[in-house]
mmCIF file of C-alpha atoms in Angstrom:
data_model
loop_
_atom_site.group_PDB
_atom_site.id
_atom_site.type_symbol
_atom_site.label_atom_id
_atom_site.label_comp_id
_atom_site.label_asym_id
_atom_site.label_seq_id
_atom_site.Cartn_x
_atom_site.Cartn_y
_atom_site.Cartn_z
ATOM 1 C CA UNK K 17 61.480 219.495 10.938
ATOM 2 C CA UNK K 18 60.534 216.933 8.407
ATOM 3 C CA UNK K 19 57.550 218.006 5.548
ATOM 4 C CA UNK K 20 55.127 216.424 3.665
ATOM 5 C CA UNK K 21 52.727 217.540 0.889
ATOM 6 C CA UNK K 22 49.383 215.425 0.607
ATOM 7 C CA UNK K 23 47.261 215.005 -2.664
ATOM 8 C CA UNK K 24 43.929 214.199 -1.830
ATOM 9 C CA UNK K 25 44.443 216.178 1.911
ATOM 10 C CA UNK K 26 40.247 216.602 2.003
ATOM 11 C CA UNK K 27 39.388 212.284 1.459
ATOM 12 C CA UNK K 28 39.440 209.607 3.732
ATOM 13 C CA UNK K 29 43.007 208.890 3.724
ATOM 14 C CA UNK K 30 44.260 212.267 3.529
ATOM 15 C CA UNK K 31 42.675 213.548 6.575
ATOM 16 C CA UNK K 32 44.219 210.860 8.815
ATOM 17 C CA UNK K 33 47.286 211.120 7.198
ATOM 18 C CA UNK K 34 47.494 214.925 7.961
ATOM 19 C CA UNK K 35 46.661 213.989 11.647
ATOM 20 C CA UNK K 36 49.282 211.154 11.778
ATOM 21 C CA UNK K 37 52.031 212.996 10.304
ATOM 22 C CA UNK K 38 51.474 216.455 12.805
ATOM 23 C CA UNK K 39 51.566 213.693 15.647
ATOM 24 C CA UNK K 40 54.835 212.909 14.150
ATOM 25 C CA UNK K 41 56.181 216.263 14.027
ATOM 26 C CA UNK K 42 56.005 217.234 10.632
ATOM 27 C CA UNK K 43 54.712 220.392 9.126
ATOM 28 C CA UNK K 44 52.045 219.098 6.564
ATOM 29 C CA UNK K 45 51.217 220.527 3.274
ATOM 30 C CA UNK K 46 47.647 219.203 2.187
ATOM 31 C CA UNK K 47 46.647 220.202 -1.733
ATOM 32 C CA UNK K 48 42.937 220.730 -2.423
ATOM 33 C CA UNK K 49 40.625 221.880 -5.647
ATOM 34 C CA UNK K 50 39.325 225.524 -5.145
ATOM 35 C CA UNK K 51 35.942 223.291 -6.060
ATOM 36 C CA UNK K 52 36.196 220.997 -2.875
ATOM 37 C CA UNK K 53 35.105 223.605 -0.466
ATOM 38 C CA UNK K 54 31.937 221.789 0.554
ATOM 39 C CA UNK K 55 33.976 218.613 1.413
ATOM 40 C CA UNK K 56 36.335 219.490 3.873
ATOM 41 C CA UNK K 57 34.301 218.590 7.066
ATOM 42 C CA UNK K 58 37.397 215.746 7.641
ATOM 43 C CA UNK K 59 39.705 218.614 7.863
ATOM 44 C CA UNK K 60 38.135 221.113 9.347
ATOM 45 C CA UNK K 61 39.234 220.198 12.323
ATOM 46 C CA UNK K 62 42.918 221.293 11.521
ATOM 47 C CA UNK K 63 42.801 224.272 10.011
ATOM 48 C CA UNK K 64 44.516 227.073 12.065
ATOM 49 C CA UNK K 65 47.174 224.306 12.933
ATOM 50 C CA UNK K 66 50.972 225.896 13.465
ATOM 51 C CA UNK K 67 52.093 223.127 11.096
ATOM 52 C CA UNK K 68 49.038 222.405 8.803
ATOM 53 C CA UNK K 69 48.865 224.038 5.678
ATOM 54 C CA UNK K 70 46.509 224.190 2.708
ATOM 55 C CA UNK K 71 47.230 225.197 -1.257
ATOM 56 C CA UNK K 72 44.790 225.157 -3.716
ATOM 57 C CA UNK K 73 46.078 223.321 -7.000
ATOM 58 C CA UNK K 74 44.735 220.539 -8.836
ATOM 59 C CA UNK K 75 46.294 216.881 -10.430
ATOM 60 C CA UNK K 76 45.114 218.051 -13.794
ATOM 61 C CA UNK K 77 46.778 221.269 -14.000
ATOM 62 C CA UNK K 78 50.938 220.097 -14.109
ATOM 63 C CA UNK K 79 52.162 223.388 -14.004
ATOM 64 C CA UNK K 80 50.912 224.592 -10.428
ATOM 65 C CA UNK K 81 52.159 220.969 -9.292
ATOM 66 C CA UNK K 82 55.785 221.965 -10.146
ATOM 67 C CA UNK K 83 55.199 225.183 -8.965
ATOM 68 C CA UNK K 84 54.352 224.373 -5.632
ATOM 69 C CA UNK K 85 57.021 221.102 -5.158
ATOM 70 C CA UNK K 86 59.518 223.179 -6.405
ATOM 71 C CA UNK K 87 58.650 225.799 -3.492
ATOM 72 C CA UNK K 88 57.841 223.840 -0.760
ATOM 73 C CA UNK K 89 60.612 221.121 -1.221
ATOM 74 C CA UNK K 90 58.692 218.182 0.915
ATOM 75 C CA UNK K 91 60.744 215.559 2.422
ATOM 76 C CA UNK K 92 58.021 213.215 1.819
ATOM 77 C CA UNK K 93 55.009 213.777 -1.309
ATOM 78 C CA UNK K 94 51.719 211.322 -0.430
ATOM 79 C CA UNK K 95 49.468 210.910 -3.800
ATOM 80 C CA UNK K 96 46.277 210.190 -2.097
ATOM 81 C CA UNK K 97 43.991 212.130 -4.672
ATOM 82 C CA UNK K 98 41.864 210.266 -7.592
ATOM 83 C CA UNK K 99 38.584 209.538 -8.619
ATOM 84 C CA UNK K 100 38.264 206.504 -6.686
ATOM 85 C CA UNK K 101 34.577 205.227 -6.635
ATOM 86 C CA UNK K 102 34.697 202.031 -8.888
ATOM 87 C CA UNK K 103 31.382 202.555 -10.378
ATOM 88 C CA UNK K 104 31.971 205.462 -10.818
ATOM 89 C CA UNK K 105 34.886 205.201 -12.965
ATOM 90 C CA UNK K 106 32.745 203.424 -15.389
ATOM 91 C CA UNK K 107 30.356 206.295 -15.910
ATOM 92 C CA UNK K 108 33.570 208.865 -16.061
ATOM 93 C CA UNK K 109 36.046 206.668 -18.153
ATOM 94 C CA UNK K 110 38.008 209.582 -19.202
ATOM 95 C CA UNK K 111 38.230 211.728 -16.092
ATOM 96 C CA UNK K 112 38.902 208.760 -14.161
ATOM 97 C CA UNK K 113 41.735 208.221 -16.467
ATOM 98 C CA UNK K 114 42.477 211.901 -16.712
ATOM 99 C CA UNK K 115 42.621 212.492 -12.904
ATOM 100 C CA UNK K 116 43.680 208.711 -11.288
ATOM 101 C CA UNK K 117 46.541 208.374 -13.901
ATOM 102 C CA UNK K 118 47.875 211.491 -15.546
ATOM 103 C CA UNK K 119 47.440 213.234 -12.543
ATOM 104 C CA UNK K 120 49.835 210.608 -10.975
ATOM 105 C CA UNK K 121 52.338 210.827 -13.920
ATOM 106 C CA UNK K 122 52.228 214.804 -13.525
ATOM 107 C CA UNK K 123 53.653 214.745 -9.842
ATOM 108 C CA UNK K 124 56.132 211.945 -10.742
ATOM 109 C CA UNK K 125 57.530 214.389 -13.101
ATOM 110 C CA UNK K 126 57.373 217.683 -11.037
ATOM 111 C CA UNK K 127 59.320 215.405 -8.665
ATOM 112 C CA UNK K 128 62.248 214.116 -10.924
ATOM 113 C CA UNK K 129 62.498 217.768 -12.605
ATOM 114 C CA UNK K 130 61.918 219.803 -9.163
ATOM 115 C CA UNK K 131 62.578 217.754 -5.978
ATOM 116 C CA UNK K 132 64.289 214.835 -6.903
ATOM 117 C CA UNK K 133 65.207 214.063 -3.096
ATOM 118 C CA UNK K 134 61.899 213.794 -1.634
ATOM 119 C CA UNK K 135 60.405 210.528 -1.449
ATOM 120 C CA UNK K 136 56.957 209.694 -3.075
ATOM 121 C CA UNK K 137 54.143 207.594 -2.123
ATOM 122 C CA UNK K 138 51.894 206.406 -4.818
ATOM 123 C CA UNK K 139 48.450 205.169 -3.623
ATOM 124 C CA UNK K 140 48.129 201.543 -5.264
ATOM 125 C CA UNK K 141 45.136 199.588 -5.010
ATOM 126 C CA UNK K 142 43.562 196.326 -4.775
ATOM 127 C CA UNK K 143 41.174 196.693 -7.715
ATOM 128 C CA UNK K 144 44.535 196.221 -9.832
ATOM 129 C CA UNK K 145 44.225 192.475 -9.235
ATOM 130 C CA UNK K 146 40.783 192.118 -10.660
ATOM 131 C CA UNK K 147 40.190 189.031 -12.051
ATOM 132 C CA UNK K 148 43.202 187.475 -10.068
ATOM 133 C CA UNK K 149 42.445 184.541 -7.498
ATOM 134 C CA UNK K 150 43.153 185.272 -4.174
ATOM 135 C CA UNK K 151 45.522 185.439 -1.739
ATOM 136 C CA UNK K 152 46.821 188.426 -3.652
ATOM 137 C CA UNK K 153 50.502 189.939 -2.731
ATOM 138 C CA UNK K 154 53.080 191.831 -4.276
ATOM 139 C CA UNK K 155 54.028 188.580 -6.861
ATOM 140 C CA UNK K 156 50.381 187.981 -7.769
ATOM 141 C CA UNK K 157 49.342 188.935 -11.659
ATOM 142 C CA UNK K 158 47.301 192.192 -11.853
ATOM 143 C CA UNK K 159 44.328 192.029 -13.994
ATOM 144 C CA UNK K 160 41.902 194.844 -13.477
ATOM 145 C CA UNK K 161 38.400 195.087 -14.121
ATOM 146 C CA UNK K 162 37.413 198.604 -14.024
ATOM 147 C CA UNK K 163 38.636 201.849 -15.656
ATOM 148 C CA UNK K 164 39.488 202.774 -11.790
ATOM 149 C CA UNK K 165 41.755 199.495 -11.477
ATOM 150 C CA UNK K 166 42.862 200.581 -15.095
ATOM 151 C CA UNK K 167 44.042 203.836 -13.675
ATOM 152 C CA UNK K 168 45.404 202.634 -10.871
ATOM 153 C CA UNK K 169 47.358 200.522 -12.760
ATOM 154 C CA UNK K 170 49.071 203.027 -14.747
ATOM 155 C CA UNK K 171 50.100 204.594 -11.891
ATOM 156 C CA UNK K 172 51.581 202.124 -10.317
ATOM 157 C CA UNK K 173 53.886 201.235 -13.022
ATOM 158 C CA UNK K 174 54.946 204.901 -13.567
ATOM 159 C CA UNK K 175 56.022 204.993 -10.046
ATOM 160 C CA UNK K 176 58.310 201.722 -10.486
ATOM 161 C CA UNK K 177 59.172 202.889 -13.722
ATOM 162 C CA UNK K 178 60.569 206.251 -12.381
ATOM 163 C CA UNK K 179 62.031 205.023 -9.339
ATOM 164 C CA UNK K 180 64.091 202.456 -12.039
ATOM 165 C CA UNK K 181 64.850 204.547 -14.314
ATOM 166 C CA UNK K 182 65.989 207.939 -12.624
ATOM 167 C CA UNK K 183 67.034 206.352 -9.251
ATOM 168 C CA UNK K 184 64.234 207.964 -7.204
ATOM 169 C CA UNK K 185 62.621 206.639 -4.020
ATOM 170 C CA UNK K 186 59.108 206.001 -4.968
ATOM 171 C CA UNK K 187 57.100 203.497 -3.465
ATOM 172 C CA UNK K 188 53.267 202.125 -4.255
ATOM 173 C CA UNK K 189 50.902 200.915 -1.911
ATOM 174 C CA UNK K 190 49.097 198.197 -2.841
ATOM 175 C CA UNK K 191 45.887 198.858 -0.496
ATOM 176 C CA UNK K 192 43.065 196.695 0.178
ATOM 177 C CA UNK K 193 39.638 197.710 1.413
ATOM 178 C CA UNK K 194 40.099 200.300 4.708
ATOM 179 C CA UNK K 195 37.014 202.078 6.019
ATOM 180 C CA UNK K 196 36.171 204.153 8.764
ATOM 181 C CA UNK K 197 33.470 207.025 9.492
ATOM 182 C CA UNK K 198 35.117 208.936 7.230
ATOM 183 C CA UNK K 199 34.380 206.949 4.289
ATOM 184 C CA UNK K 200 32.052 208.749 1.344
ATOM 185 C CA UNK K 201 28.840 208.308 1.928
ATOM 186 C CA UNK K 202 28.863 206.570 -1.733
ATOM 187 C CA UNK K 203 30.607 203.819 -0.548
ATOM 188 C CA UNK K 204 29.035 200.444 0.143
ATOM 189 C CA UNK K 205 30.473 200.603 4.244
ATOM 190 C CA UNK K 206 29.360 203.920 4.909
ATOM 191 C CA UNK K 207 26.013 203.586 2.990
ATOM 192 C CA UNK K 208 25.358 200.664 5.398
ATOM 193 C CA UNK K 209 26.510 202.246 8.127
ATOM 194 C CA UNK K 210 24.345 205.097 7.866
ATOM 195 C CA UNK K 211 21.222 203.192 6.713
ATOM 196 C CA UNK K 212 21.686 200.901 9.860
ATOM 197 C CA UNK K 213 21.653 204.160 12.123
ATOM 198 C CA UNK K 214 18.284 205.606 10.729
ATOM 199 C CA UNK K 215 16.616 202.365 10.779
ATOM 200 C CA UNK K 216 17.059 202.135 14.361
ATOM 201 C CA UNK K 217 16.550 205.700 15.181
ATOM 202 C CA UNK K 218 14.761 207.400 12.840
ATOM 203 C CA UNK K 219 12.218 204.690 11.248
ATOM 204 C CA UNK K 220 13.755 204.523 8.046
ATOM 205 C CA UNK K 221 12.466 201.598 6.207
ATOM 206 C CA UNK K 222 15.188 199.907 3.608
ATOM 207 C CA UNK K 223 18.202 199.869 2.485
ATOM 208 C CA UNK K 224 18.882 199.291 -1.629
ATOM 209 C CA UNK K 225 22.238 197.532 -2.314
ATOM 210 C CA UNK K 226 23.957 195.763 -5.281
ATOM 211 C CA UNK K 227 25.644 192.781 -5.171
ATOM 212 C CA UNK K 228 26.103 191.368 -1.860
ATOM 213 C CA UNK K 229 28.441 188.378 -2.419
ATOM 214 C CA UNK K 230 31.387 190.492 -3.129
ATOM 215 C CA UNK K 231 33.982 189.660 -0.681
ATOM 216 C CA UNK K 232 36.464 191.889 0.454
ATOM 217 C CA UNK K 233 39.405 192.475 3.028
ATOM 218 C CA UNK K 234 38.331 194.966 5.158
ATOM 219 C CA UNK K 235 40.780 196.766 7.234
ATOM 220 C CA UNK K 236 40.434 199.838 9.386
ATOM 221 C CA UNK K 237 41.789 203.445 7.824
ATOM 222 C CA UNK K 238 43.729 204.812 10.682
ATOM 223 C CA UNK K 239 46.139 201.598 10.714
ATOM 224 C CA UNK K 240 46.860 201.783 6.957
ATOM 225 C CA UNK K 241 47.904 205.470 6.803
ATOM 226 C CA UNK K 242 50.667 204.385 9.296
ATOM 227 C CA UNK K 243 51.740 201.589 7.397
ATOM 228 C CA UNK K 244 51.985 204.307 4.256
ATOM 229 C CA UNK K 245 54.490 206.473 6.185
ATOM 230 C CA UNK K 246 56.480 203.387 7.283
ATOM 231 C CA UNK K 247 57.220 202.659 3.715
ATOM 232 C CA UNK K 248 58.797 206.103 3.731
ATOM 233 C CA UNK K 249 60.937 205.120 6.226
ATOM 234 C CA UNK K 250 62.557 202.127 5.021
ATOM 235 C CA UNK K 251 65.897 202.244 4.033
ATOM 236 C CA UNK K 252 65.093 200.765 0.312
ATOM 237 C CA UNK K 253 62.029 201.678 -1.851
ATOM 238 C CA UNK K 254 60.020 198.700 -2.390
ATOM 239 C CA UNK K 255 55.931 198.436 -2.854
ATOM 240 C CA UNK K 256 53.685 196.330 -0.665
ATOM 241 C CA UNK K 257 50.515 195.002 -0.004
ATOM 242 C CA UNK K 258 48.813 196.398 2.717
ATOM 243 C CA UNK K 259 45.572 193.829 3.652
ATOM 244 C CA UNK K 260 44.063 191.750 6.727
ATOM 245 C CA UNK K 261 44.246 188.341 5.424
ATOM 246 C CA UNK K 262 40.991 187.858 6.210
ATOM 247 C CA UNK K 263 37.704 188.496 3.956
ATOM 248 C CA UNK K 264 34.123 189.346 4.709
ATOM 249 C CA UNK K 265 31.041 189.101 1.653
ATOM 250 C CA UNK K 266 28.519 192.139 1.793
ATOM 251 C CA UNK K 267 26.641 190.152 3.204
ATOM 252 C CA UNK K 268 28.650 189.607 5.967
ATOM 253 C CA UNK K 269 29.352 193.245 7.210
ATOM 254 C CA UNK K 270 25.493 193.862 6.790
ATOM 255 C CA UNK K 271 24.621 190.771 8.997
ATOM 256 C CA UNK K 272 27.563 192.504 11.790
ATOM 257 C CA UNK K 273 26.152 196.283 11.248
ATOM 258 C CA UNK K 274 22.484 195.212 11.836
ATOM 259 C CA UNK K 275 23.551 192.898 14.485
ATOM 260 C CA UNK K 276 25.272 195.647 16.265
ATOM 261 C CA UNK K 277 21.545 197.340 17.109
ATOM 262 C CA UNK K 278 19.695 194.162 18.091
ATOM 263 C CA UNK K 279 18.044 193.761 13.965
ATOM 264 C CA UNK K 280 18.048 191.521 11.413
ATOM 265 C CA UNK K 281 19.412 192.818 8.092
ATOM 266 C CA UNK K 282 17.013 190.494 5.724
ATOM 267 C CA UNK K 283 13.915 192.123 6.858
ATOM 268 C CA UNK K 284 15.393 196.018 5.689
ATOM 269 C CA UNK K 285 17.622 195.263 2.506
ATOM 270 C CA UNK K 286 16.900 195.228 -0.738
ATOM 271 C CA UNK K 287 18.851 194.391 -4.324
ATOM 272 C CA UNK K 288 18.862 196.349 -6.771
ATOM 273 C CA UNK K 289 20.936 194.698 -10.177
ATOM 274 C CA UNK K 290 21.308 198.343 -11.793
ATOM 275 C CA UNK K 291 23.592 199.033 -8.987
ATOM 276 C CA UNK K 292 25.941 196.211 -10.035
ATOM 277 C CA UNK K 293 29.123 196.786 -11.538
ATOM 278 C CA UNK K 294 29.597 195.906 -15.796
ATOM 279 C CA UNK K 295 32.456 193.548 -14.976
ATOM 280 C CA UNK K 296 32.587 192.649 -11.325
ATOM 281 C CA UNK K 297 35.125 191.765 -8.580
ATOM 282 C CA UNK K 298 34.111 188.264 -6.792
ATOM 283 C CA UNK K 299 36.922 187.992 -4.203
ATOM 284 C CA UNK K 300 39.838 189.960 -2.616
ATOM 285 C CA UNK K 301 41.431 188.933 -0.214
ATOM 286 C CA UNK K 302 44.992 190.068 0.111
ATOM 287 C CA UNK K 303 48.452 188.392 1.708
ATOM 288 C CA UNK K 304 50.111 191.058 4.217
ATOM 289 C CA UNK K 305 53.046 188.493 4.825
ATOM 290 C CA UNK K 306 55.906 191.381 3.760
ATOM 291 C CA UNK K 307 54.199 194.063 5.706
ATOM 292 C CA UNK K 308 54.212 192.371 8.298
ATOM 293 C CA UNK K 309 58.391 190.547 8.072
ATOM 294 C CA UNK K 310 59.487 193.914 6.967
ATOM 295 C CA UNK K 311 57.898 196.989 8.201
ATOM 296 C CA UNK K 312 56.752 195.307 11.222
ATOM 297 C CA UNK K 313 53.417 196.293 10.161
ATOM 298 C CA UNK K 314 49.775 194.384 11.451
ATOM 299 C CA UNK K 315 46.458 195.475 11.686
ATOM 300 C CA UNK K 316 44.175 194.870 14.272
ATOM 301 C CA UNK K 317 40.866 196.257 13.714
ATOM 302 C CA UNK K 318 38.939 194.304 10.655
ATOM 303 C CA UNK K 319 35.159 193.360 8.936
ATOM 304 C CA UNK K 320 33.004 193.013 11.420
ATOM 305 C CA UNK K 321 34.252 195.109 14.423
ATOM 306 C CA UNK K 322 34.459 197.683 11.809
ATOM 307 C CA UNK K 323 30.968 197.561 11.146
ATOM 308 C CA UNK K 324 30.332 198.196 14.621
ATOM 309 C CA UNK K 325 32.857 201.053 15.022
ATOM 310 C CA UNK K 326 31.275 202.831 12.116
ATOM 311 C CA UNK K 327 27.213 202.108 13.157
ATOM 312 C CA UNK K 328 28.082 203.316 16.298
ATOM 313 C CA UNK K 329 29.594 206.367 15.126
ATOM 314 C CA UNK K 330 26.988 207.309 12.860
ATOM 315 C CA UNK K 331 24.165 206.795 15.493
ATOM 316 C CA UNK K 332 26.687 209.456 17.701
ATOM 317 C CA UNK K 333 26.509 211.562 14.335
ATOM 318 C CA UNK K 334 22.417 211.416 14.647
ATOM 319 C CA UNK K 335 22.763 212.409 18.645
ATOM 320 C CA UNK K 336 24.571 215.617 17.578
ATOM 321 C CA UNK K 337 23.168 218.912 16.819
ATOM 322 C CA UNK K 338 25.068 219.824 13.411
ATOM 323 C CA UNK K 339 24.632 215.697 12.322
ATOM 324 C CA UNK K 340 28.472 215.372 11.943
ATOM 325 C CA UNK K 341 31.319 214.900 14.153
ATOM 326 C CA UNK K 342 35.039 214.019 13.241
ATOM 327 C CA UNK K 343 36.255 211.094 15.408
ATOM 328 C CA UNK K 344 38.742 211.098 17.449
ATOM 329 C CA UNK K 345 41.521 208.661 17.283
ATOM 330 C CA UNK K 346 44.414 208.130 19.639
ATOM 331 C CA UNK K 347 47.191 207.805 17.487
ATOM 332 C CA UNK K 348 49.876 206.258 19.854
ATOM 333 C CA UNK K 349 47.504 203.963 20.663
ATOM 334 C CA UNK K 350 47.243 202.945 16.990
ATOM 335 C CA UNK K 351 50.896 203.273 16.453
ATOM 336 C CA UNK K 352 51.289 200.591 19.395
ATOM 337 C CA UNK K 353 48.666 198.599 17.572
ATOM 338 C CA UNK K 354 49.964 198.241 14.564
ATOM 339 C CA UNK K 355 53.992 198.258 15.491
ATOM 340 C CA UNK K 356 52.960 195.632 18.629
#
């Protein structure tokens, strides 16, 4: 039986990841701060799993990292876990830095010195382009514009570097945008999402947002944790850029997540420039052309009927007694979607 170990087990990412890979047939080690207690509701659902398994250990303390790679030997390692709100990462320069990239270089070395076999996944991201025009792919000039991008960016170089230098298979992920009910509530998609839901049930009255001309490639969560694995499972390590090919402003997904309960967003939103970012990013918009010759890789679900998907889900969230519920996804189905 194949294992993994998961940074980052309690996010977004990490909880469908954890779900793909028991589909698969792995037995899944997920690693979460003693701290992180109250944010587990994405994973509550697995605990008492046969094959799911929780340690407590953090990217800022090396040490326990070695520890537990060197005891668990994982066939597979997923670094999932950063601080990884954008504006946030300007307010918390250093533990952005401390956590998003020295947390990454302390697993890269627990794996060379402990469990050289396994084979990594580094979490890249689009931010790394920054400045860069768009379509952006694996050849494209990376010019970030955030201490987050910044982070990332260190990262992802540390993971080619090691996988040069020492021989290892590492691989980075260069993902754009991918949302899904399981987004933090801090984030722009989710904020709308749920703001769209209580204007239509519960009365509530606006919505304040930054910049709304942003544009994006939106993709759907669940279809970009299976394109992670499948790097795994190539033959070679190699990074790539995981992305729609198709963009969507603010705007845009407001106009779809209104639209999807009969309203008109212009009449609830309102800007709010202190909410802008100190250097922006205008326009991503990525190129998934080697995803999609290589791994066979293509998503399906994107922008607007993910607006929808996640408005609908938080007005089922509303409709239920505790206010949450974990969705449910159908994972061959998604496999099938994305494989074709």
């Amino acid at each position: 039986m194949k294992s993994a170990l998961i940074t980052g087990v309690s996010g977004q990412d990490g909880s469908y990841l954890a779900e793909f890979l028991l589909y698969k047939g792995y037995h899944v080690h997920g690693l979460v701060r003693r701290s992180s207690t109250l944010t587990r509701q994405r994973i509550d659902h697995l605990q008492g799993k046969e094959r799911f398994q929780l340690h407590y250990g953090d990217l800022g303390d090396p040490v326990s990292l070695h520890t537990l790679i060197s005891k668990i030997q994982p066939n597979e390692i997923y670094n999932l876990a950063a601080q990884s709100h954008v504006k946030v990462s300007f307010d918390q320069p250093f533990y952005t830095g401390q956590v998003t990239a020295l947390g990454s270089m302390a697993i890269l070395e627990a794996i060379r010195l402990a469990a050289p076999e396994a084979k990594f996944y580094q979490a890249s991201s689009s931010e790394m382009f920054g400045a860069t025009p768009p379509p952006q792919d694996e050849q494209s000039s990376l010019q970030p514009r955030s201490p987050y991008g910044i982070s990332k960016l260190y990262s992802h170089w540390m993971t080619k570097n090691y996988r040069e230098a020492y021989g290892l298979f590492m691989v980075s992920g260069i993902l754009f945008n991918h949302e899904s009910p399981r987004r933090g509530e801090n984030f722009v998609t989710r904020k709308i999402a749920k703001a769209v839901a209580s204007i239509d049930r519960k009365g509530l009255s606006k919505l304040v947002l930054g910049n709304l001309h942003a544009e994006r490639d939106w993709g759907y969560a669940p279809e970009f944790v299976v394109g992670m694995w499948k790097m795994l499972q190539a033959d070679q390590p190699r990074d790539f850029v995981l992305a729609t090919g198709e963009s969507f402003t603010v705007r845009d997904f407001l106009s779809a997540a209104f639209s999807s309960v009969g309203r008109n967003w212009e009449e609830h939103v309102e800007t709010d420039e202190s909410l802008f970012r100190p250097t922006e990013v205008d326009f991503l918009r990525g190129n998934p052309a080697e995803a999609e010759a290589i791994l066979k890789w293509r998503p399906h679900v994107i922008g607007t009927d993910l607006a929808q998907l996640m408005v609908e889900h938080e007005i089922d969230c509303l409709n239920s007694p505790t206010g949450f519920l974990v969705d449910g996804i159908d994972w061959e189905q998604v496999v099938e979607s994305v494989f074709g």
